[in-house]
Coordinates of C-alpha atoms in Angstrom, one line a residue:
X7 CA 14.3 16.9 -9.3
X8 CA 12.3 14.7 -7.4
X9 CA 8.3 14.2 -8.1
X10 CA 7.1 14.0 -4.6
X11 CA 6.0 16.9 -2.3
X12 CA 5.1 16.6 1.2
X13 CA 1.5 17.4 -0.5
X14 CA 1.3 15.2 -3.0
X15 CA 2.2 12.0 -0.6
X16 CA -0.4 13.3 1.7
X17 CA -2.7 12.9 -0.9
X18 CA -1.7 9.2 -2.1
X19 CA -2.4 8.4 1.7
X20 CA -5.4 10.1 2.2
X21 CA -7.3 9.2 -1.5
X22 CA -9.6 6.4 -0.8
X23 CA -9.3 3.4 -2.8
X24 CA -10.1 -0.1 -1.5
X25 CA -10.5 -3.4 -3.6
X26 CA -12.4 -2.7 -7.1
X27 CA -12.7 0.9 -6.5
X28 CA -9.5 2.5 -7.0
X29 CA -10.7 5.4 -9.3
X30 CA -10.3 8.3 -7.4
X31 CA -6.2 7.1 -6.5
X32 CA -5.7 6.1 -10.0
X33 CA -7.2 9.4 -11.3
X34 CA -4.2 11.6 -8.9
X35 CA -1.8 8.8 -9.8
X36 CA -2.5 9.4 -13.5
X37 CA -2.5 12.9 -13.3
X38 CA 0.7 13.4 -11.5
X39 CA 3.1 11.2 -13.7
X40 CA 1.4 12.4 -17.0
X41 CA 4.0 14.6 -18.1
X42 CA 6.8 11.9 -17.2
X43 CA 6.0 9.2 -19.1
X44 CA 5.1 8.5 -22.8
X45 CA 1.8 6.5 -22.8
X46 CA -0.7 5.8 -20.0
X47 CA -3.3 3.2 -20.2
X48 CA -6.0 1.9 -18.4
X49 CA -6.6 -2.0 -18.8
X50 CA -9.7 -4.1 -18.1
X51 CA -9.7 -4.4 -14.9
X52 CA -8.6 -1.4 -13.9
X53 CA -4.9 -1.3 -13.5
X54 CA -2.5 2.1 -14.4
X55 CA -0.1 1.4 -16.9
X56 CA 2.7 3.7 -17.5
X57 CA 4.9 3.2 -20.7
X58 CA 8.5 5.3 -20.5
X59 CA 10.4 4.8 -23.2
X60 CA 13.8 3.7 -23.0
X61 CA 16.7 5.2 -25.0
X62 CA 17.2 1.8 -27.2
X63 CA 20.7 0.7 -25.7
X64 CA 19.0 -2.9 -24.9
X65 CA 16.1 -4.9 -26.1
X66 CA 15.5 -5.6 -22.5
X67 CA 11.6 -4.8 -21.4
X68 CA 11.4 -4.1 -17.6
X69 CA 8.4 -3.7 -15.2
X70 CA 7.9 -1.9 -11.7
X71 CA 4.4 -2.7 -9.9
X72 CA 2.7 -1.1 -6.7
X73 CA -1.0 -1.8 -6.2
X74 CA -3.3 1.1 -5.2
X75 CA -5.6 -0.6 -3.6
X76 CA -6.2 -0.5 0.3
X77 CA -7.7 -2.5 3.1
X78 CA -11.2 -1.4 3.7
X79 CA -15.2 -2.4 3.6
X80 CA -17.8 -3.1 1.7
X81 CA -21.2 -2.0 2.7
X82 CA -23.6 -4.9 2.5
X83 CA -27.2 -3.4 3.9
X84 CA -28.6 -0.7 5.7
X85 CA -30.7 -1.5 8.9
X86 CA -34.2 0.3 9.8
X87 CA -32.0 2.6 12.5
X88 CA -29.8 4.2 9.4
X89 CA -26.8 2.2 10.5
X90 CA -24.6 0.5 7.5
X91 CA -23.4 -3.4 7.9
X92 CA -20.5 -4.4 6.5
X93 CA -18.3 -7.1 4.9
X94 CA -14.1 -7.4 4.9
X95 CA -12.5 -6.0 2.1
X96 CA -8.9 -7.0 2.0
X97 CA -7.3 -7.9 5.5
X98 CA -8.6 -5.5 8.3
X99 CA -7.6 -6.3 11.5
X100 CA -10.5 -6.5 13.3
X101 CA -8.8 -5.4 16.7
X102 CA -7.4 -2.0 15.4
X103 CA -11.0 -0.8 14.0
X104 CA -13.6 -0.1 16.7
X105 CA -14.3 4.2 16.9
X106 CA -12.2 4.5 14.2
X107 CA -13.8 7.0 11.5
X108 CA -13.9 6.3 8.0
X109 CA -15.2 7.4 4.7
X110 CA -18.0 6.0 3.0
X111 CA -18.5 6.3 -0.8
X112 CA -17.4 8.4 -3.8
X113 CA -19.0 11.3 -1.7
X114 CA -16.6 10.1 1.3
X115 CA -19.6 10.3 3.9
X116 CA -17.8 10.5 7.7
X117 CA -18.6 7.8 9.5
X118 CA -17.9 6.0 12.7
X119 CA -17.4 2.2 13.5
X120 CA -19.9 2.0 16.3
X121 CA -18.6 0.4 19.9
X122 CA -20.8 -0.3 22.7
X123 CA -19.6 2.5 25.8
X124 CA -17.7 0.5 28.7
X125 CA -20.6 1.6 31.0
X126 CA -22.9 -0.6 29.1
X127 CA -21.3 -3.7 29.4
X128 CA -22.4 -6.3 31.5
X129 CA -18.6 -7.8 32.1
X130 CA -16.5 -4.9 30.6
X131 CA -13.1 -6.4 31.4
X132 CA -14.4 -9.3 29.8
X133 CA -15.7 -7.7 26.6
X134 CA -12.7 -5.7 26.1
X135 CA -10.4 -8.5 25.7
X136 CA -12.8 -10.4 23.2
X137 CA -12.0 -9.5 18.9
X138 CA -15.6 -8.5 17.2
X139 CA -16.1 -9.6 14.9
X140 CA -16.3 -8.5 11.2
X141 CA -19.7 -9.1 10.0
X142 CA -21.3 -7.7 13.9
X143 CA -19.8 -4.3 13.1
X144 CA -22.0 -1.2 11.6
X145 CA -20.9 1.9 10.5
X146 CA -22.3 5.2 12.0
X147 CA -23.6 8.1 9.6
X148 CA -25.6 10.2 12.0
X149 CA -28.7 9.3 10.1
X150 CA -31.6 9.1 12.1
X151 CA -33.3 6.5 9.8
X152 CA -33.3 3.9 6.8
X153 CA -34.1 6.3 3.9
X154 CA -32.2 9.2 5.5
X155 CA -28.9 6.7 4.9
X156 CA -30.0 5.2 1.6
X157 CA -30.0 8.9 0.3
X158 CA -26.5 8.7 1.2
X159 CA -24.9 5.7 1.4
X160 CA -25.6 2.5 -1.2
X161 CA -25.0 -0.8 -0.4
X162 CA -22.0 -2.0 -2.6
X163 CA -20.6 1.2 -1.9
X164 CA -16.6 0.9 -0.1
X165 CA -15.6 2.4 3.1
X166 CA -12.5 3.1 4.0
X167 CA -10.5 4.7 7.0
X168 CA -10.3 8.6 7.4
X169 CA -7.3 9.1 8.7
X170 CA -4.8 12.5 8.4
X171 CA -1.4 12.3 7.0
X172 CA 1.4 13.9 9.5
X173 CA 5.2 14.5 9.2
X174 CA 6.7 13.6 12.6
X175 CA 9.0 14.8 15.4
X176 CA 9.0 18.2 13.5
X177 CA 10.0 21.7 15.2
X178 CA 8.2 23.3 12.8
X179 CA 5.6 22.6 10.0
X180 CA 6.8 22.4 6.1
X181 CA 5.1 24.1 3.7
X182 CA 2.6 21.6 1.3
X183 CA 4.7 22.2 -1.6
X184 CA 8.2 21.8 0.2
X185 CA 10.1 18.5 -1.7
X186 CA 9.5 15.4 0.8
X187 CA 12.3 15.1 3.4
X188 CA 15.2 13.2 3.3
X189 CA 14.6 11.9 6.5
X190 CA 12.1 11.8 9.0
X191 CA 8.9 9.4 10.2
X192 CA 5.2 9.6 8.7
X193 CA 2.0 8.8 9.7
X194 CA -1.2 8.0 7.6
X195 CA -3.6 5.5 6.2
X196 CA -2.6 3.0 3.4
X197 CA 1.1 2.6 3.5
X198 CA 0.8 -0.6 1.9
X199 CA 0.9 0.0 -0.5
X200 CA 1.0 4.1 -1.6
X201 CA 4.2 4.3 -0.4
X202 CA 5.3 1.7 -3.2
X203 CA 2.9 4.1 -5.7
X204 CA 5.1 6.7 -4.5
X205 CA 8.2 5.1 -4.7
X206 CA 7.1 4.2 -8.6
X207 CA 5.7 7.7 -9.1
X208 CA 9.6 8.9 -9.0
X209 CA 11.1 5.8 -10.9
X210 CA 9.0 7.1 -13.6
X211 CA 10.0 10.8 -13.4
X212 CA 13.5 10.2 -13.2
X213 CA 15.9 9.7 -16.5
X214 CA 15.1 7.5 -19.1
X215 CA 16.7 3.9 -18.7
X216 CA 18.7 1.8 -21.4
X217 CA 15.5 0.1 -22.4
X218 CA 11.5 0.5 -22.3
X219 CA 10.1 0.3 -19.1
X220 CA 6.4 -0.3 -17.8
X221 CA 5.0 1.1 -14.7
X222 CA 2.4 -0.8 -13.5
X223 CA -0.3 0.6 -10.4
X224 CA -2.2 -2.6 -10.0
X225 CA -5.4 -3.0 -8.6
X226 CA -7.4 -5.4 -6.2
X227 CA -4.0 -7.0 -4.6
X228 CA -5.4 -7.3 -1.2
X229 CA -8.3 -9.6 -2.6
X230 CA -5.9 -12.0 -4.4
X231 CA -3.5 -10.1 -6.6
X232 CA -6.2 -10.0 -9.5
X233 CA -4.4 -6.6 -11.2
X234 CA -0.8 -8.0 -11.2
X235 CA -1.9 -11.4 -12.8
X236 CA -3.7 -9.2 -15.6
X237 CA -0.6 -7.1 -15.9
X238 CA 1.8 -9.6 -16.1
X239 CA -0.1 -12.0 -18.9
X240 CA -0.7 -9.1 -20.8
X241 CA 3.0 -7.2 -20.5
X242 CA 4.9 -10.3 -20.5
X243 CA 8.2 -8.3 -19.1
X244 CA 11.4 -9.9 -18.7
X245 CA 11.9 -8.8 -15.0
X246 CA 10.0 -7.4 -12.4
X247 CA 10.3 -5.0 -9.5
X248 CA 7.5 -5.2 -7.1
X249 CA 7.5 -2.0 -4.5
X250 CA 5.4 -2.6 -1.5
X251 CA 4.7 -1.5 2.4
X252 CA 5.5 -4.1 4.7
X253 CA 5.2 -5.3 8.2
X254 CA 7.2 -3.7 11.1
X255 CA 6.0 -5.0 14.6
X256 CA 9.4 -3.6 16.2
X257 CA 7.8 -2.3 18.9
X258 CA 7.5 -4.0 22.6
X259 CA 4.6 -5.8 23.5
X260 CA 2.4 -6.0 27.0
X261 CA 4.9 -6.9 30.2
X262 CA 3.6 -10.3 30.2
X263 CA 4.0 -11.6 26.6
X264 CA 6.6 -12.6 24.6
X265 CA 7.9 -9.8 22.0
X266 CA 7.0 -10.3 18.5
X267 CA 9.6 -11.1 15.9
X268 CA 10.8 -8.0 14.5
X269 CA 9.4 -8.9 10.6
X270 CA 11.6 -5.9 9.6
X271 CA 13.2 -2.4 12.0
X272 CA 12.2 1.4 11.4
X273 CA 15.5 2.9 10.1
X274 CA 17.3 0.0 9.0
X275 CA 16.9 0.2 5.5
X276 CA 13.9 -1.1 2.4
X277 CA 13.3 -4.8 3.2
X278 CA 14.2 -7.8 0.3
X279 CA 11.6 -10.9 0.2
X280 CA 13.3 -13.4 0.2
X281 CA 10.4 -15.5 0.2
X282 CA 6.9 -15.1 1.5
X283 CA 3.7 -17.7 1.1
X284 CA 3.2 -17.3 -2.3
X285 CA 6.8 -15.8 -3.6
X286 CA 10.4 -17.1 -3.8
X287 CA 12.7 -14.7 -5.7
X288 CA 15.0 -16.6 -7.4
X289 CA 18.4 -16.7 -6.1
X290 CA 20.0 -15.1 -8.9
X291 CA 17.7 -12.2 -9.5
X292 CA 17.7 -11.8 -4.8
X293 CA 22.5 -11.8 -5.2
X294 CA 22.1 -9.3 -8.0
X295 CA 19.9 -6.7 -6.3
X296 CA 22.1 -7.6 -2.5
X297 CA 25.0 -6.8 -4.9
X298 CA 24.0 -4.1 -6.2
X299 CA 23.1 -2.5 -2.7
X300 CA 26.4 -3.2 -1.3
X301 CA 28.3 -1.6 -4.4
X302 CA 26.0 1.4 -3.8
X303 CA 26.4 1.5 -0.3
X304 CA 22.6 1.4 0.4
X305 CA 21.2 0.0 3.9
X306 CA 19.1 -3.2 3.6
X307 CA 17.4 -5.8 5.2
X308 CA 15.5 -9.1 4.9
X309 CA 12.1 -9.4 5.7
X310 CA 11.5 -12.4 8.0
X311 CA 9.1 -14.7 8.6
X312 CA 8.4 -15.4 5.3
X313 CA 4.2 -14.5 5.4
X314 CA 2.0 -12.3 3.6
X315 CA 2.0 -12.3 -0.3
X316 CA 2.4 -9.4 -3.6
X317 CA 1.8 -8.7 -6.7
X318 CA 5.5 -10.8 -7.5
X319 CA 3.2 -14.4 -7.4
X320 CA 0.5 -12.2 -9.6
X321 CA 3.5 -11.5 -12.5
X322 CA 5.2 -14.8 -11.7
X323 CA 2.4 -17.3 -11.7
X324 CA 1.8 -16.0 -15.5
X325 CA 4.8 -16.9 -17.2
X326 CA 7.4 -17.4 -14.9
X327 CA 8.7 -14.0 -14.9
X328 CA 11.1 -13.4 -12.5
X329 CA 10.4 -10.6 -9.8
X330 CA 12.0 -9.4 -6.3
X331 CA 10.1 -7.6 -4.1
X332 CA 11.2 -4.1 -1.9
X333 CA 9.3 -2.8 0.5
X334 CA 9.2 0.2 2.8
X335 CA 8.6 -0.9 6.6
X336 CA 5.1 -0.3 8.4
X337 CA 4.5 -0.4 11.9
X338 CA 0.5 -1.0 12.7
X339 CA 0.0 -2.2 8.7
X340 CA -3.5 -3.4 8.0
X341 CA -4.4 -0.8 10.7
X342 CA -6.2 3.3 10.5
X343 CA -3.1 4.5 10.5
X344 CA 0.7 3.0 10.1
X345 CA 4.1 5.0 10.9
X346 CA 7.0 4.7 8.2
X347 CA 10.4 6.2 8.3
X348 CA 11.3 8.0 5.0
X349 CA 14.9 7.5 5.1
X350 CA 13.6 4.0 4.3
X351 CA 11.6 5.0 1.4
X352 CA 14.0 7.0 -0.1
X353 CA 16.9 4.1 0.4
X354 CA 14.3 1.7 -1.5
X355 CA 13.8 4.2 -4.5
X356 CA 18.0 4.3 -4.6
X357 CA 17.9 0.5 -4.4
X358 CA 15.5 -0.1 -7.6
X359 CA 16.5 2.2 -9.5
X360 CA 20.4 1.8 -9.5
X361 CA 18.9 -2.0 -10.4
X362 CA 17.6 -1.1 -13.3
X363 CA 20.3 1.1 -14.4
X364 CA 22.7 -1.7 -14.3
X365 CA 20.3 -4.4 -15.2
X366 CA 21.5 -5.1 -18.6
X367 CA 24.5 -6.1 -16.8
X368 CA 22.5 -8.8 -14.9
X369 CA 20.8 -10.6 -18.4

């Protein structure tokens, strides 16, 4: 029986969790696959670990990572009119963010990026076509002053986007508890990477495997993939699985430009890395997995152009272990709020796991 709940996902969305504060996530992670696993740890710099024993058929020792982290901010002061400046955590897309509400601090304060009214503007067609930039924006409170914020809000303190979690295209709501469909598209906050926390959740709930396997929910990947080059020195598996969300710009763009290259299609399938900036997947371990979908009859595809980089260079640039990476597609990643089809999810969990059941097969 599966982990997941339409509820529970909502809440891996919803949980903030940027770079280097990834308690309260890791705390619903922890408590959720408790009673799945053997051992749970809590490393140095933060990262989950899940120990599942296997039933001793093979000395093999296997890993599956997903980092918790999101994209967010850090708040660096607080000006005299109550109003918080901020500083890039992780790779917010500065075009995506202006009005957008967010959550500020462990007491998730509502806020609002502030943007200037159209009326205001001197040259508004002008002004609307220009990027801000990063360190210009200020997040809204509603304070009216500088100590009315401070009592609330303290600089170092992460922000995040607040954004609601929704099953689309439905006739009619499913209760919270109701198992997560089959099929069906979702919206929400921090698809890259809960949806691969999710995707591990129920690796870890299903049956034991022929030999021990780790679970790793990494932290601080979208500020250099600090967690997963912790994790993989100290685990030192012989293979890992790295479960991500992943760009999907598969949607037209404006009449007069040129359509973006579709990185990866809603409905088609988990994407395979072949190789990305700071990744290859070695050739053997990338036929094995293709193999493995085909003999399963699972829907695939590649992710192309090879950018962006995962946890797999964190585990790899340790020792050398070997790692593949499968993602779930993400339209509007990096943005307040992404759309993902679960038939691709649920097609990636198929994927991994039938590819550690036969993985003995593959050493």
């Amino acid at each position: 029986m599966s982990i997941l709940t339409i509820d529970l996902l909502r809440q891996l969305s919803e949980t903030p969790g940027g770079p280097g504060d990834e308690e309260a996530i890791r705390n619903l992670i922890a408590r959720a696959i408790h009673p799945h696993v053997d051992e749970l740890s809590i490393d140095n710099i933060g990262n989950l670990i899940a120990f599942k024993k296997g039933t001793g058929t093979s000395g093999l020792k296997a890993a599956a990572a997903a980092h918790m982290d999101e994209i967010g901010f850090m708040i660096t002061k607080i000006d005299d009119d109550g109003l918080l400046h901020v500083a890039r955590s992780g790779g917010v897309n500065p075009r995506t963010v202006l009005g957008k509400r967010v959550q500020v601090g462990p007491d998730r304060i509502p806020g609002v990026i502030a943007v200037r009214p159209p009326h205001l503007a001197e040259d508004w067609r002008k002004e609307s076509q220009q990027v801000p930039k990063i360190r210009d924006l200020v997040i809204d409170i509603g304070a009216k002053d500088k100590d009315e914020a401070k009592s609330k809000v303290k600089p170092g303190q992460y922000a995040v986007f607040q954004t609601p979690f929704r099953l689309l295209g439905l006739e009619e709501p499913l209760p919270a508890d109701a198992p997560l469909p089959a099929s069906g598209r979702i919206s929400g906050k921090a698809f890259d990477d809960r949806l691969g926390c999710a995707a591990l959740m129920e690796l870890l709930a299903g049956p034991r495997l022929p030999f021990d396997f780790y679970g790793v929910f990494t932290v601080q990947e979208e500020i250099g993939l600090r967690g997963a080059q912790v994790a993989g020195g100290w685990l030192e598996p012989d293979i890992a699985f790295i479960l991500e969300g992943t760009t999907c710009p598969d949607t037209p763009g404006a009449p007069d430009q040129k359509p973006t290259p579709a990185t990866t299609r809603l409905g088609h399938g988990p994407a395979i890395t072949q190789m990305d900036r700071s990744h290859i997947t070695p050739p053997r371990l990338l036929q094995y997995v293709l193999r493995t979908a085909q003999a399963r009859g699972i829907p695939y595809q590649f992710k192309h152009p090879n950018t962006g980089g995962t946890d797999a260079a964190g585990f790899t640039r340790q020792r050398g272990i070997p790692a593949i990476i499968i993602s779930t597609p993400a339209r509007y990643i990096h943005a307040p709020v992404a759309i993902s089809d679960l038939g691709d999810f649920w097609n990636g969990v198929a994927l991994v796991r039938a590819a550690l059941e036969d993985l003995p097969d593959f050493f």
